C-alpha positions in Angstrom: 0.0 0.0 0.0 1.4 3.4 -0.9 2.8 5.4 2.1 3.3 9.1 2.4 7.0 9.5 3.2 8.8 12.7 4.2 12.4 12.6 3.0 14.7 15.0 4.8 18.0 15.1 2.9 20.1 18.1 2.0 22.2 16.4 -0.8 20.2 17.0 -4.1 21.6 14.0 -5.9 20.9 11.6 -3.0 17.5 13.2 -2.5 16.6 12.7 -6.2 17.8 9.1 -6.2 15.9 8.1 -3.1 12.7 9.9 -4.2 12.8 8.2 -7.6 13.2 4.8 -6.1 10.5 5.3 -3.6 8.1 6.7 -6.2 8.9 3.6 -8.3 8.0 1.4 -5.4 4.6 3.2 -5.3 5.1 5.6 -2.4 4.3 9.3 -2.3 7.4 11.3 -1.4 7.5 14.9 0.0 11.0 16.4 0.2 12.7 18.7 2.6 16.3 19.9 2.7 16.5 20.9 6.3 14.8 20.4 9.7 13.0 23.7 9.6 11.3 22.9 6.2 10.5 19.4 7.4 8.9 20.9 10.6 6.6 23.1 8.4 5.6 20.1 6.3 4.8 18.0 9.4 2.8 20.8 10.8 0.6 20.7 7.8 0.0 17.0 7.7 1.5 13.9 9.4 3.5 11.5 7.1 3.3 7.8 7.5 7.1 7.7 7.8 10.1 10.0 7.9 13.5 9.3 6.2 15.8 11.6 8.1 19.4 12.4 7.3 21.7 12.7 10.3 23.8 15.7 9.0 21.6 18.6 8.0 22.2 22.3 7.7 21.0 24.1 10.8 19.4 21.7 13.2 20.7 18.2 12.9 18.6 15.1 12.1 19.1 14.0 15.7 17.8 17.3 17.1 14.8 17.1 14.8 14.1 13.5 15.8 14.2 14.5 19.5 11.8 17.3 18.7 9.4 14.9 17.0 9.5 12.4 19.9 8.9 15.1 22.5 5.7 16.3 20.8 2.6 14.1 21.5 1.2 14.8 18.0 4.3 13.5 16.2 5.6 11.0 18.8 4.4 7.9 16.9 5.7 8.8 13.4 8.1 6.0 12.4 11.6 7.4 11.7 14.5 5.8 9.7 17.8 7.6 10.1 20.1 7.9 7.0 23.7 8.5 7.7 27.3 8.0 6.6 28.2 7.5 10.3 28.5 3.8 10.8 30.2 3.5 14.2 28.3 1.6 16.8 28.0 4.5 19.2 26.4 6.6 16.5 23.9 3.9 15.8 23.1 3.6 19.5 22.6 7.4 19.7 20.3 7.4 16.7 18.2 4.6 18.1 18.1 6.0 21.6 16.9 9.3 20.2 13.8 7.4 19.0 14.7 6.3 15.5 13.0 3.0 14.5 15.8 2.0 12.1 19.2 3.1 11.0 20.7 2.8 7.5 24.3 3.6 6.8 25.2 5.2 3.4 25.8 3.9 0.8 22.8 1.6 0.7 20.9 -0.1 -2.1 17.4 1.1 -3.1 16.1 -2.5 -2.5 17.4 -2.5 1.0 15.8 0.9 1.7 12.4 -0.2 0.4 12.6 -3.4 2.4 13.5 -1.5 5.6 10.6 0.9 5.0 8.2 -2.0 4.6 9.5 -3.7 7.8 9.2 -0.5 9.9 5.7 0.2 8.6 4.6 -3.3 9.3 5.8 -3.0 12.8 4.8 0.6 13.6 2.1 1.5 11.2 0.5 -1.7 9.9 -2.5 0.2 8.5 -0.1 1.6 5.9 0.9 -1.8 4.5 -0.9 -4.0 2.0 -0.9 -7.0 4.3 -4.3 -8.7 4.8 -5.7 -8.8 8.3 -7.7 -11.6 9.8 -9.3 -11.2 13.3 -12.5 -12.2 15.0 -13.8 -14.0 12.0 -13.3 -11.0 9.7 -10.8 -10.8 6.8 -9.8 -7.4 5.4 -7.6 -7.2 2.3 -6.3 -3.7 1.5 -5.1 -4.9 -2.0 -8.5 -5.9 -3.2 -10.4 -3.6 -0.9 -12.6 -6.4 0.3 -13.9 -7.4 3.7 -15.3 -10.9 4.2 -16.8 -12.9 7.0 -16.3 -16.5 6.0 -17.7 -16.7 2.5 -19.8 -13.6 2.8 -18.6 -10.3 1.4 -19.5 -7.2 3.3 -20.1 -3.8 1.7 -18.2 -1.0 3.3 -17.8 2.6 2.2 -14.3 4.0 1.8 -14.2 5.7 5.1 -15.6 2.7 7.0 -13.0 0.5 5.3 -10.2 2.7 6.4 -11.7 2.9 9.9 -12.0 -0.8 10.2 -8.5 -1.3 8.8 -7.0 0.9 11.4 -9.0 -0.7 14.3 -8.2 -4.2 13.1 -4.4 -3.5 12.9 -4.5 -2.0 16.4 -6.8 -4.5 18.3 -7.7 -4.2 21.9 -6.4 -0.6 22.1 -8.7 2.2 22.9 -8.6 5.2 20.5 -10.1 8.6 21.2 -12.2 10.3 18.5 -9.3 12.8 18.0 -6.8 9.9 17.4 -9.1 8.2 14.9 -9.6 11.5 13.1 -5.8 11.9 12.8 -5.2 8.3 11.8 -8.1 7.7 9.4 -9.0 11.1 8.1 -5.6 12.8 8.5 -4.8 15.5 11.0 -4.9 18.1 8.3 -8.6 17.5 7.7 -10.8 19.7 9.8 -14.0 17.8 10.7 -16.0 17.5 13.9 -15.0 14.7 16.3 -18.7 13.5 16.3 -18.1 12.6 12.6 -16.3 9.6 14.0 -19.5 8.5 15.8 -21.5 8.7 12.5 -19.0 6.4 10.7 -18.8 4.0 13.6 -22.6 3.6 13.3 -22.3 3.0 9.6 -19.5 0.5 10.2 -21.5 -1.4 12.7 -24.5 -1.5 10.4 -22.3 -3.0 7.7 -21.0 -5.7 10.1 -24.3 -6.4 11.7 -25.6 -9.0 9.1 -22.8 -11.4 10.2 -22.9 -10.5 13.8 -19.5 -8.8 13.8 -20.7 -5.4 14.8 -20.1 -6.4 18.5 -16.4 -6.3 17.7 -16.5 -2.5 17.5 -16.8 -1.5 21.2 -17.4 1.8 22.8 -15.4 2.6 25.9 -17.3 5.3 27.7 -15.4 8.5 28.1 -12.4 7.2 26.1 -13.3 6.2 22.6 -13.5 3.0 20.5 -11.7 -0.2 20.1 -11.8 -3.4 18.1 -11.9 -6.3 20.5 -12.7 -10.0 20.3 -13.2 -10.1 24.0 -16.5 -9.4 25.7 -16.8 -5.8 26.8 -16.3 -5.0 30.5 -18.9 -3.2 32.6 -17.2 0.2 31.8 -17.7 -0.4 28.1 -20.8 -0.7 26.0 -21.7 -0.9 22.4 
């Protein structure tokens, strides 16, 4: 599944090479040459993943990564550090700063694409094309189909994205604001109650096969996908 990737790299030739290979792999790439430009881009919309060069003009990649991890809004964005510094202590510093992976230059385009896929599968599974099976439901992002056994279920585009996110983060409670950020995008300005409308539509689509009970309301907190019976504090 295509991911929105922010590439922060100040060397034009390297930036062009990486962007061309990621575009070829199906990803959408937004480029920045320094931390300040990258910060403005992130302020507008959260990417699925950031490729971050260690050595940048002005604030370094390490400083920018620390800034991202200190902000609740950007804390969960997967980060892969790109650097020519291959010493163990540098790798440790990058990982301790909050990077999810660390690639030493020079690297092959195939390795980079594979690393991106691995990090997304681990940190942002809703951004991958892997099918998900849970609680008797199967969701396939590639074919955009949801099935319960042999029965196909009809979901609208927003309900599909909502179910995909919930199924790839099972048992976790997500607030309306978090669902808006993850499913609609934090650059889209809609009312939080919009989530309730689409949750109702999603439950209606799952009701014929009895899977609507998997979408649980946690009073005062939000929603979760769970195969366990709701506790007293939760209700559909």
